Coordinates of C-alpha atoms in Angstrom, one line a residue:
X1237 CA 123.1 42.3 33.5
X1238 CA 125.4 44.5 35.5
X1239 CA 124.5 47.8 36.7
X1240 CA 126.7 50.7 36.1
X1241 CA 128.7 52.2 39.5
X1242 CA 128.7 55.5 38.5
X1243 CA 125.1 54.7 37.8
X1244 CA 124.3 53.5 41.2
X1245 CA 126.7 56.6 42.9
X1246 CA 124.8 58.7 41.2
X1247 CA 121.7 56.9 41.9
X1248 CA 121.8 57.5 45.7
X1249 CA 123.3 60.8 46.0
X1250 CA 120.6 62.2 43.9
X1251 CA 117.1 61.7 44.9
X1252 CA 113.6 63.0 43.8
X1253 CA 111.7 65.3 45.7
X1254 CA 108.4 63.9 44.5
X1255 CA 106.0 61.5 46.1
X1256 CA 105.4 59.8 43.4
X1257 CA 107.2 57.0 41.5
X1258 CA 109.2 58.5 38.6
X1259 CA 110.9 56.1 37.1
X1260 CA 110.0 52.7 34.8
X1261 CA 111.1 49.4 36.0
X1262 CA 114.3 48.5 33.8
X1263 CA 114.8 52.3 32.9
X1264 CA 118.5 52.6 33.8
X1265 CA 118.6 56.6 31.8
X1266 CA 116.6 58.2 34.5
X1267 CA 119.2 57.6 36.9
X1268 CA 122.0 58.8 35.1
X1269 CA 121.2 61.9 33.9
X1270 CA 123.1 65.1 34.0
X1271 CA 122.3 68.1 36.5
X1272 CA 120.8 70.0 33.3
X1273 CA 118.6 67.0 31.9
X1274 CA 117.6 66.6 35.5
X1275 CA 116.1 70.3 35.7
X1276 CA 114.1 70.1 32.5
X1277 CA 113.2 66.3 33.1
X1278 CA 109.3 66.1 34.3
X1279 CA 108.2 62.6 35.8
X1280 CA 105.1 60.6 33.7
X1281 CA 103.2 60.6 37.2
X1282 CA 102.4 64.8 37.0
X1283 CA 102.0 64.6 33.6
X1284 CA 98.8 65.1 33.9
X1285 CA 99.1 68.2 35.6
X1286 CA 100.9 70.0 32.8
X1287 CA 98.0 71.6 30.3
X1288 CA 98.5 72.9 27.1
X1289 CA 98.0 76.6 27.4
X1290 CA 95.9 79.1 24.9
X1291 CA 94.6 82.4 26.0
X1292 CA 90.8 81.2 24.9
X1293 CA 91.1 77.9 26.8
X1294 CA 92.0 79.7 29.9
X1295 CA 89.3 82.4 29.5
X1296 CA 86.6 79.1 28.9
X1297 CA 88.0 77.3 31.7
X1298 CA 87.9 79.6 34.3
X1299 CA 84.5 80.7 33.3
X1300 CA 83.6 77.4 33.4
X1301 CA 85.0 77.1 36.9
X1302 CA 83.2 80.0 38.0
X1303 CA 79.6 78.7 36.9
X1304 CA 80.8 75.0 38.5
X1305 CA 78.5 75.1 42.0
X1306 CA 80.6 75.3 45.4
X1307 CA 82.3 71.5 46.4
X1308 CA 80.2 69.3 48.0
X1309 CA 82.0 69.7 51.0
X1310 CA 81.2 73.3 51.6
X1311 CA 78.1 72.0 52.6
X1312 CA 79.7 70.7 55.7
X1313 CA 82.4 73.6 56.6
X1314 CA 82.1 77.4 57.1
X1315 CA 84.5 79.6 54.6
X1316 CA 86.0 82.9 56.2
X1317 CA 88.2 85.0 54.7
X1318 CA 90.0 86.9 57.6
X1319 CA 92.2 90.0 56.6
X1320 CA 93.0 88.0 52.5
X1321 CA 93.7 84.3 54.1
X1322 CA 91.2 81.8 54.1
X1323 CA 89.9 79.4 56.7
X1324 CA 87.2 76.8 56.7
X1325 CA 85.7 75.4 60.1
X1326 CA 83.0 72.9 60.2
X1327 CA 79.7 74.0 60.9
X1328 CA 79.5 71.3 63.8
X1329 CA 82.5 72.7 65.3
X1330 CA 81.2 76.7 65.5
X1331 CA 78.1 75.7 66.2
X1332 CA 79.1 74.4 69.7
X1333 CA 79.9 77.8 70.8
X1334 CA 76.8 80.0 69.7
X1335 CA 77.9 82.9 71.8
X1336 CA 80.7 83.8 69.6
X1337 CA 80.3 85.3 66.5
X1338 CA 81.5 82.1 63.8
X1339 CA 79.4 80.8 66.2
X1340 CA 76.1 83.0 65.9
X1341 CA 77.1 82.6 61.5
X1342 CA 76.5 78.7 62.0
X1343 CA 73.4 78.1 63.4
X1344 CA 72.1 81.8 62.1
X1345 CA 69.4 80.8 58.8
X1346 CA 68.7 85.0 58.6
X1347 CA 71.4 85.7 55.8
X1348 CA 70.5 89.5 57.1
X1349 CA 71.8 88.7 60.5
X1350 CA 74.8 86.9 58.6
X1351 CA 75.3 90.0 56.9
X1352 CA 75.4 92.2 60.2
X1353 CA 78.0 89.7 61.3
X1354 CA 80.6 90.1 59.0
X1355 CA 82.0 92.5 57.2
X1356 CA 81.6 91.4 53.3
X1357 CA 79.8 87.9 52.0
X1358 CA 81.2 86.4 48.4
X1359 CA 78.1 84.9 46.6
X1360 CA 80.2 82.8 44.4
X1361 CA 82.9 81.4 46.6
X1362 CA 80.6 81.4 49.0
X1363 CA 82.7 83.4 51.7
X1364 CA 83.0 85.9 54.6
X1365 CA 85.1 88.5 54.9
X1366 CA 86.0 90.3 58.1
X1367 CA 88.6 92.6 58.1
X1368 CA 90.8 91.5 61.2
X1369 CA 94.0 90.9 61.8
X1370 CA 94.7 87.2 60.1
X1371 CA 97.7 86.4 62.4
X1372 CA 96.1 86.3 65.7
X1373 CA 92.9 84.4 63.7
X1374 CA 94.7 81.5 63.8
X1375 CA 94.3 81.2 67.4
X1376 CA 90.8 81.8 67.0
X1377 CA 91.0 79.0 64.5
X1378 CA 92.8 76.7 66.7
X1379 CA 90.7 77.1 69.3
X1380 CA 87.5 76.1 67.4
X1381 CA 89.3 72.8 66.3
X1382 CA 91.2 71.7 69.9
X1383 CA 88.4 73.9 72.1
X1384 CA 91.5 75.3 73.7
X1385 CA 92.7 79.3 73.4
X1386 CA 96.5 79.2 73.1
X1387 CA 98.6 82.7 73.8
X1388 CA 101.8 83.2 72.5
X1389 CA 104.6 85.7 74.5
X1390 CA 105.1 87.8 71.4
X1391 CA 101.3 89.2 71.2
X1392 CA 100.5 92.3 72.5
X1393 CA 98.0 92.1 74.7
X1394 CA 95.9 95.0 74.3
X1395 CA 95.5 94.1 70.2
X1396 CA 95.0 90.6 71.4
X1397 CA 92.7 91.4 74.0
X1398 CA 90.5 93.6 71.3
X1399 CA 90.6 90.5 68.4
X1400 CA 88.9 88.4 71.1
X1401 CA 86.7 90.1 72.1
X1402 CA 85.5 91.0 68.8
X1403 CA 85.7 87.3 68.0
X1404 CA 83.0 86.9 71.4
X1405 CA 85.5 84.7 73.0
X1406 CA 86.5 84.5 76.4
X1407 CA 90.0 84.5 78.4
X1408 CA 88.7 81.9 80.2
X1409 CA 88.9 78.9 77.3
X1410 CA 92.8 79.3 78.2
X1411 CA 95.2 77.4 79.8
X1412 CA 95.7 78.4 83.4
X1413 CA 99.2 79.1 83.1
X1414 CA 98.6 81.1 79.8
X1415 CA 96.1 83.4 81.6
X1416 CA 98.0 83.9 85.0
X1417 CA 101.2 84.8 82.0
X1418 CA 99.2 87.0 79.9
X1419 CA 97.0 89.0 82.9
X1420 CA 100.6 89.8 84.3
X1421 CA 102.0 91.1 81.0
X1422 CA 98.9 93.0 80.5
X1423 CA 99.4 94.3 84.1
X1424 CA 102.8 95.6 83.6
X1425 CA 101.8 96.8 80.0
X1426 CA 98.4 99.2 82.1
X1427 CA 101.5 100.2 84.7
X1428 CA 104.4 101.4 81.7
X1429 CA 101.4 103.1 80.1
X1430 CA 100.3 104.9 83.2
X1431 CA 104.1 106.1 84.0
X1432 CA 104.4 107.0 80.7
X1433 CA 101.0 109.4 80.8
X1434 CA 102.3 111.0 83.7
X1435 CA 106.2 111.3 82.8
X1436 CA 104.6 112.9 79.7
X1437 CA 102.3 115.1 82.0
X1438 CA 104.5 116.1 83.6
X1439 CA 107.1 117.0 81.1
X1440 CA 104.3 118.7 79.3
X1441 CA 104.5 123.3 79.9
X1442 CA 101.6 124.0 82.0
X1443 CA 100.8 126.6 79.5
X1444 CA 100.6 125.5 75.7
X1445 CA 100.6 128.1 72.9
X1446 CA 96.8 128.0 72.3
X1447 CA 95.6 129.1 75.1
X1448 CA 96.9 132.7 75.3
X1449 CA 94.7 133.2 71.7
X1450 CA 91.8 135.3 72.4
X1451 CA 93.0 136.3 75.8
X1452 CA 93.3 140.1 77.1
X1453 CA 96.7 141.1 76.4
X1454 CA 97.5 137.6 75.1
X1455 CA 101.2 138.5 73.3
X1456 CA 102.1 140.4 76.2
X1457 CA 101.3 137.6 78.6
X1458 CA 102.9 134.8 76.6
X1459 CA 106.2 136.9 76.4
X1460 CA 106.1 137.0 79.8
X1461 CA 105.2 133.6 81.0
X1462 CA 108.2 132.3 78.6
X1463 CA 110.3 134.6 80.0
X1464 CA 109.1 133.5 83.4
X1465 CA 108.8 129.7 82.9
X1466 CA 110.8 128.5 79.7
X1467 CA 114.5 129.5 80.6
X1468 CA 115.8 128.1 77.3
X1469 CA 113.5 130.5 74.9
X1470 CA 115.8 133.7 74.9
X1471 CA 119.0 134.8 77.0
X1472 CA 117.1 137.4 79.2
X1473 CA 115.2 134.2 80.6
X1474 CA 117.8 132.3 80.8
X1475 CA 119.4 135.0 83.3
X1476 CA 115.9 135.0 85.2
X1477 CA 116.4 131.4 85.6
X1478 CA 120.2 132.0 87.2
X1479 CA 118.8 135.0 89.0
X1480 CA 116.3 132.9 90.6
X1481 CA 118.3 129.5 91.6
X1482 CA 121.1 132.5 93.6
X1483 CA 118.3 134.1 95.4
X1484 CA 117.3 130.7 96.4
X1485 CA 120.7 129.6 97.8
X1486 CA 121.3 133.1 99.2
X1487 CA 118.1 133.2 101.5
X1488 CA 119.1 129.6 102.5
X1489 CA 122.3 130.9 103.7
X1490 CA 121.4 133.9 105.1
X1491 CA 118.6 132.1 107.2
X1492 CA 121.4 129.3 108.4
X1493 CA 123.6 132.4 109.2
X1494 CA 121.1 133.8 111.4
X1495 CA 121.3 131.7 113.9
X1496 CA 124.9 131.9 114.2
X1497 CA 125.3 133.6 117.4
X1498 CA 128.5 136.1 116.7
X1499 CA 125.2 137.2 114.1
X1500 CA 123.0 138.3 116.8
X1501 CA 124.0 141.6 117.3
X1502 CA 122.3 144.6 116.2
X1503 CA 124.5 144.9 112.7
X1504 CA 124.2 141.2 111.6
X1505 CA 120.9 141.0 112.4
X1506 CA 120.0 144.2 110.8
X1507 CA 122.1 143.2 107.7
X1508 CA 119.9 140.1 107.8
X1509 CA 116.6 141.5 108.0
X1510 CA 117.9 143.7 104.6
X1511 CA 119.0 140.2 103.0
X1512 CA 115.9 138.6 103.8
X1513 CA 113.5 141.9 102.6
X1514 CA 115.5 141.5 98.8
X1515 CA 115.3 138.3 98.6
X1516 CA 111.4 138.3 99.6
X1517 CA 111.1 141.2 97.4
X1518 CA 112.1 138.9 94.3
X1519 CA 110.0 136.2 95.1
X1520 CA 107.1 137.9 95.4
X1521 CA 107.7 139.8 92.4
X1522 CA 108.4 136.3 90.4
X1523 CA 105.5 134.9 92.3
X1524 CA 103.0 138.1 90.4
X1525 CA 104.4 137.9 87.2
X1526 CA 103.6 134.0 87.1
X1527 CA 100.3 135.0 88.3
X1528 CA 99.3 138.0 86.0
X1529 CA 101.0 136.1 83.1
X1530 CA 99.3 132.5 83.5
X1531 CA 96.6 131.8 80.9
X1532 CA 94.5 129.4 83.4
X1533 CA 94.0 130.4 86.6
X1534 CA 93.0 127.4 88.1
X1535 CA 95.4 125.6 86.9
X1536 CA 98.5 127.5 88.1
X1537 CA 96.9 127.2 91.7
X1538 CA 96.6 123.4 91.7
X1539 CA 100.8 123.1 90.6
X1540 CA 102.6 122.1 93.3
X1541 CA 105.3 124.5 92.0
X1542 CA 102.6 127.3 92.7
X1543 CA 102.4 126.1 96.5
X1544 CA 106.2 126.5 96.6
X1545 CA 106.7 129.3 95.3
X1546 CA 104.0 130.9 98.2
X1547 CA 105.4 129.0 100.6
X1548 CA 108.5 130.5 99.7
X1549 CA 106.8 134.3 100.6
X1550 CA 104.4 133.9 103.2
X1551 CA 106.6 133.5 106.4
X1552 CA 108.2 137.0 105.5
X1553 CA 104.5 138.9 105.6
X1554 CA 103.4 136.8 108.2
X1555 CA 106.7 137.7 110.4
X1556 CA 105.6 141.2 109.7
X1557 CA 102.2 140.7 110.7
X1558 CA 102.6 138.9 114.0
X1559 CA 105.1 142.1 115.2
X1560 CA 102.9 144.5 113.9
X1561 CA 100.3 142.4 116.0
X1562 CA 102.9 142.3 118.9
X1563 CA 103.7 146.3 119.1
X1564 CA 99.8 147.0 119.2
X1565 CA 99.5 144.2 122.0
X1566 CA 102.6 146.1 124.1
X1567 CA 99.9 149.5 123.7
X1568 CA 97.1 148.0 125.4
X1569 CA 97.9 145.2 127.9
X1570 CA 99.6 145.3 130.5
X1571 CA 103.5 144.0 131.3
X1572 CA 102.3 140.5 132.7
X1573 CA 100.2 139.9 129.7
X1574 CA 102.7 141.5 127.2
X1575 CA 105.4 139.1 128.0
X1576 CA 103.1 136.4 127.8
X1577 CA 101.9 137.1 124.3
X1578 CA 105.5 138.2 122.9
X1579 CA 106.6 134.6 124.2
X1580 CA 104.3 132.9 122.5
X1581 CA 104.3 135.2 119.6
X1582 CA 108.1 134.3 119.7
X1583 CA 107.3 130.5 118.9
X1584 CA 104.6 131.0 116.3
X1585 CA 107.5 132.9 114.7
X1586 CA 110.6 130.5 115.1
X1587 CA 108.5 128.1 113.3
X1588 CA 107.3 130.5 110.3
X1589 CA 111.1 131.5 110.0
X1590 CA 111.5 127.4 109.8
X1591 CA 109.1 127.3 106.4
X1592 CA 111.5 129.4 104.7
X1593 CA 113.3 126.1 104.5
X1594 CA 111.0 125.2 102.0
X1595 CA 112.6 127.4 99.8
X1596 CA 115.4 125.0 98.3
X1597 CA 112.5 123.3 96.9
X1598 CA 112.2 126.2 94.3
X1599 CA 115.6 125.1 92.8
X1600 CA 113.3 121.6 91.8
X1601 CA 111.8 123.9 88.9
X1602 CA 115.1 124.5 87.3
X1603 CA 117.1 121.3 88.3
X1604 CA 116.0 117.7 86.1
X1605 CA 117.4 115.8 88.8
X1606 CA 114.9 117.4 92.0
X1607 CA 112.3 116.8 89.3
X1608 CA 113.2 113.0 88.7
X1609 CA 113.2 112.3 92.7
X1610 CA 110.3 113.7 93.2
X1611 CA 108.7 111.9 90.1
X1612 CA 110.6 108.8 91.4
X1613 CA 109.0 109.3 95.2
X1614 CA 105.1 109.7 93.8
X1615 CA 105.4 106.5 91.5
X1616 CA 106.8 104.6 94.2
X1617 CA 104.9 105.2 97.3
X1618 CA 104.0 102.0 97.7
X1619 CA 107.0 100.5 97.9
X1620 CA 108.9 103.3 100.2
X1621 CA 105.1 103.1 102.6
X1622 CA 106.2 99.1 102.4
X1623 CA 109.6 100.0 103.5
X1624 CA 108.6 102.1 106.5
X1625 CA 105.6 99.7 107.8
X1626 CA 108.9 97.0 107.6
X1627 CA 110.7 99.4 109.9
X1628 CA 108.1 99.8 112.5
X1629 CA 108.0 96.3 112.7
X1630 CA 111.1 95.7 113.2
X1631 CA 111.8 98.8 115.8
X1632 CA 108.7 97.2 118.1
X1633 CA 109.5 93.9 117.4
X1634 CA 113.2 94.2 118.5
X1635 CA 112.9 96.8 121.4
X1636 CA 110.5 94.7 122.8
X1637 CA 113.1 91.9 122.6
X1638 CA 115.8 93.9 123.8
X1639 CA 114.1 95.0 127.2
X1640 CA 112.4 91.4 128.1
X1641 CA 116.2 90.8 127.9
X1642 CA 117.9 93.5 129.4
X1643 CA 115.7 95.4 132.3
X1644 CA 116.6 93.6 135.0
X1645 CA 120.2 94.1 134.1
X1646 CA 121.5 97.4 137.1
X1647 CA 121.7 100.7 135.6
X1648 CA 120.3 99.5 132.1
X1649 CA 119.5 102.1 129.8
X1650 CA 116.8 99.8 128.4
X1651 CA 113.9 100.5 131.0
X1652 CA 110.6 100.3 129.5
X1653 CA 109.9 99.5 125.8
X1654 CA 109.8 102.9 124.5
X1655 CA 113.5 103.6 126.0
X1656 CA 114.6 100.7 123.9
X1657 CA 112.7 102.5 120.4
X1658 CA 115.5 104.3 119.4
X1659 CA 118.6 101.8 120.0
X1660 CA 116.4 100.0 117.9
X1661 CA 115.5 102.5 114.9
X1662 CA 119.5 103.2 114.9
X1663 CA 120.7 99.5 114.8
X1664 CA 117.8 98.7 111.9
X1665 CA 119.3 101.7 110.0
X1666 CA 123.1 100.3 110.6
X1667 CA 124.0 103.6 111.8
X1668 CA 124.7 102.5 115.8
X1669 CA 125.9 105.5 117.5
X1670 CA 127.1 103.2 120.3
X1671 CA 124.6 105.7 123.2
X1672 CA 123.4 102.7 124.4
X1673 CA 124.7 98.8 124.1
X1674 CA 123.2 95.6 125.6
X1675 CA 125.5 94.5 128.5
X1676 CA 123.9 90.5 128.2
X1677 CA 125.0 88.0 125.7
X1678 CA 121.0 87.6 125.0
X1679 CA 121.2 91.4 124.3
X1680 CA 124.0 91.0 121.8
X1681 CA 122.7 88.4 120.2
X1682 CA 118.8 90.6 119.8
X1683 CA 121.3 93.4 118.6
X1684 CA 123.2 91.0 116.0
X1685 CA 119.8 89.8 114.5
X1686 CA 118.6 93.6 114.5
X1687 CA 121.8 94.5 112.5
X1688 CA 121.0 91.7 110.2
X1689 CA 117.6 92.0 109.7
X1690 CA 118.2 96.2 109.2
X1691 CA 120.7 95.2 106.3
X1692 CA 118.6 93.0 104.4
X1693 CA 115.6 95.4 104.9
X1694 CA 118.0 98.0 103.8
X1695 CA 118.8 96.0 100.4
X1696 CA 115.5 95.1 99.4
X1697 CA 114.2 98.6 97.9
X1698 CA 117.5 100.4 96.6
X1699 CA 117.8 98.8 93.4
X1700 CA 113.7 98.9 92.3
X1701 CA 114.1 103.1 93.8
X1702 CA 117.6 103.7 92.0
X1703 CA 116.6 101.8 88.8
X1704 CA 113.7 104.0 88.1
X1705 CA 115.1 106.9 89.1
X1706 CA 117.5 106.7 86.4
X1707 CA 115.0 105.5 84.1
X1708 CA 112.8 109.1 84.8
X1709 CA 116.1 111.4 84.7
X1710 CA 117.2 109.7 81.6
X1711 CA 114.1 110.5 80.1
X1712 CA 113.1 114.3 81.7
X1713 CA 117.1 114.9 80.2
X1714 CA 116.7 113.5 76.8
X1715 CA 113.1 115.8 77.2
X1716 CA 115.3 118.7 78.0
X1717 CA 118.1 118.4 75.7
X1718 CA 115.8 118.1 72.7
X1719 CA 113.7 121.3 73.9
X1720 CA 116.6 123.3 73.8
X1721 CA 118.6 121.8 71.1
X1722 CA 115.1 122.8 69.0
X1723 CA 114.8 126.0 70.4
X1724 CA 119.1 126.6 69.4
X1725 CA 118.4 125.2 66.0
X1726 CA 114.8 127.8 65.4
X1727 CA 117.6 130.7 66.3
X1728 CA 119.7 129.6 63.6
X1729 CA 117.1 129.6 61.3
X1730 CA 116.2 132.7 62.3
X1731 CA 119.2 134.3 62.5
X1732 CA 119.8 133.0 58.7
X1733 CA 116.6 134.6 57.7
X1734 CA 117.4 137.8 59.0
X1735 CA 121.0 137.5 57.6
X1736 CA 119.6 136.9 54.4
X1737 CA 117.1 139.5 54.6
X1738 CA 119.6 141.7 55.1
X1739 CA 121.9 141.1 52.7
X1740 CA 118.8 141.4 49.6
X1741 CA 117.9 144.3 50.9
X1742 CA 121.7 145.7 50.8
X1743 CA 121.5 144.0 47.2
X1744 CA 118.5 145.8 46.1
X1745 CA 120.0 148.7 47.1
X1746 CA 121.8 150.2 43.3
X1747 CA 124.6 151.9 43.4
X1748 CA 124.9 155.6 43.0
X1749 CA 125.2 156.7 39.7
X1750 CA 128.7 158.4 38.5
X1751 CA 128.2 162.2 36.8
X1752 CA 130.1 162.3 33.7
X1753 CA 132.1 165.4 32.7
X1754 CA 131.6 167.3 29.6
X1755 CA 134.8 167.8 28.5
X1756 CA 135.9 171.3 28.1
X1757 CA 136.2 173.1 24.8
X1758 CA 139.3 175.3 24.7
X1759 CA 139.2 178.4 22.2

């Protein structure tokens, strides 16, 4: 008998997804049935599987299936239900870690110390629950079956960290490679969570709303504070702020412009003692109303913008006090003595009028980019203390290089080791002002490696500085620009309100009433 092609095409392009055998020997209409017989066609091997349904013989069955005793085989295997998905692991197999806590439910015969293990027991299924998460349980699982703990890249480590423990297992039943991988990530995890604390710290008003409640004069204070510290709350803060940042730059240049010597004479100088007395006169007024305003006193003292801010005030009383000091000395001593103290009293003071450099550090409290260096500077000490102890090394190693090279060379400028210190600081920071060269071609060759070495050393720490600098001025702007975008979008609101408060009251207002004329009677 010959087969059908289309029989046979059809035959091999279409094939069952089932196991099973499906088809009679001889049975030729199996194979050539259409896509829709196909879809309704059920092979004799499940047949079985297919029940004739009736809402009774469902109820019967499954209470018959409920009063059926657990499988035999439950005898042999432990059933958890972790988070709705269910496991089984031999008995045999938990029981060879007894520290853990499947472990501790294996060989455990106290069903309450079972109890105290889990977090719900099924009598009839014969099941714990524990209410965990069920996708990092099948490591737990896995490890109870190979008695190895696999860790996958995509967990986080502290939730993973947490399930284990829980569990009573150990990072040490990992892989070596896993655990160096994972303790690295969880490293770096405990590092962006520490920058992140302090970037938020740090972003975070020194004074909240809260804590002017309760206080003496606790609305007048907070007006003031804001007015002080939050330049973006009204327009008469926002000038404060401006006000502020010019004083700043104004003392800086009047102080640069004192020592300009066609400023010496008696006018300039006088003119700059009167710029210098308005400008401390501001400070120390700003520096009060912080002070008076401040709802934690110990607080504001610990800011480092606090420390500023007297720096920025003391030189000008302690200038005062030292010539008060020096015109009761010129009383009472005599002329040898006098000129003594003044010239000493004349140092002490060149170096107080120096702290009033520390002034252009005020301009940090209303400039995000000040902020983000200095932010950038704390968080990478390490590496910029790394950097330096590299630069040390290289300026002794090198000088002392340069002179085993070059002193017996006549009229060397390279005579003892700390002669050669800072040809070799300049040449490792690639700035060679060209004072003094090597004359040898083993001096030129120390200088070329110094150059070298200086530029790589240079290299190394730019990109790790620069990256996160940008990363922490990206993030104090975006801080900045939503603060005042929020406080510009409350001032709508308000200004809405009031409009519309306005406008109802003009509404409620009614109109004057119009007096109607009797009309005249003529006789």
């Amino acid at each position: 008998m010959i087969s059908n092609p289309l029989c046979t095409m059809r035959q091999l392009g279409k094939r069952r997804a089932s196991l099973s055998a499906n088809l009679k020997i001889g049975d030729h209409h199996g194979c050539c049935r259409t896509p829709e017989e196909e879809e309704v066609f059920f092979p004799f091997a499940q047949d079985s599987v297919v029940k004739q349904w009736s809402s009774m013989h469902n109820v019967t069955e499954r209470n018959q299936e409920k009063s059926k005793a657990p499988p035999r085989r439950s005898r042999y295997f432990l059933n958890i239900n972790v988070g709705g998905k269910s496991f089984q692991i031999a008995y045999k197999m938990a029981a060879r870690y007894p520290i853990t806590r499947i472990g501790k439910l294996a060989i455990s015969t106290d069903p309450m110390k079972k109890l105290k293990l889990c977090d719900d027991y099924s009598v009839q299924r014969n099941e714990y629950f524990f209410d965990r998460d069920p996708l990092i349980f099948h490591y737990i699982f896995h490890f109870y079956r190979s008695g190895v703990l696999w860790i996958m890249d995509e967990l986080c480590p502290t939730n993973f960290v947490e399930e284990i423990e829980y569990w009573g297992i150990h990072l040490k039943y990992s892989q070596r490679c896993c655990r160096i991988l994972f303790e690295e990530k969880q490293d770096e995890l405990k590092e962006y969570l520490k920058i992140q604390r302090e970037l938020e710290a740090e972003l975070e008003p020194m004074e909240r709303e809260e804590n002017f409640e309760g206080k003496c004069l606790g609305g007048f204070r907070k007006a003031v504070w804001n007015l002080i510290e939050k330049p973006y709350s009204s327009i008469p803060a926002k000038i404060i702020a401006v006000m502020s940042s010019f004083f700043v730059l104004i003392s800086i240049v009047g102080m640069t412009l004192s020592t300009v010597e066609e400023m010496q004479h008696k006018t300039g100088k006088a003119f700059m003692e009167q710029l210098e007395t308005i400008c401390a006169i501001f400070f120390t007024s700003e520096y009060l109303m912080r002070l008076i305003s401040t709802a934690t006193f110990p607080k504001f003292l610990r800011a480092a913008f606090s420390a500023i801010d007297l720096v920025a005030i003391l030189p000008f009383y302690i200038q005062i006090l030292f010539e008060h000091l020096d015109d009761g000395d010129a009383l009472y001593h005599e002329e040898r003595h006098k000129m003594e103290s003044v010239g000493k009293l004349g140092k002490v003071l060149k170096l107080i009028k120096l702290m009033r450099i520390f002034r252009i550090l005020k301009l940090a409290r209303h400039s995000t980019g000040l902020r983000a260096f200095g932010f950038t500077m704390r968080q990478c000490y390490q590496q910029v203390c790394c950097l330096l102890l590299f630069i040390a090394l290289g300026v002794f190693t090198f000088s002392a290089l340069m002179h085993s090279v070059e002193h017996d060379v006549p009229g060397t400028n390279f005579t003892s080791i700390p002669d050669a210190w800072w040809w070799a600081a300049v040449s490792l920071s690639t700035v060679g002002y060209g004072d003094t060269v090597p004359d040898t071609v083993l001096g030129r060759m120390v200088a070329f490696g110094c150059i070298s070495f200086g530029i790589i050393l240079n290299g190394m720490p730019i990109s790790i500085l620069y990256n996160k600098f940008s990363d922490y001025y990206a993030k104090l702007k975006a801080h900045e620009n939503e603060t005042s975008l929020t406080l510009k979008f409350t001032k709508k609101i308000r200004f809405k309100e009031r409009a519309l408060k306005k406008l109802a009251e003009c509404c409620s207002v009614s109109p004057p009433r119009r007096q109607i004329k009797e009309p005249r009677i003529y006789h």
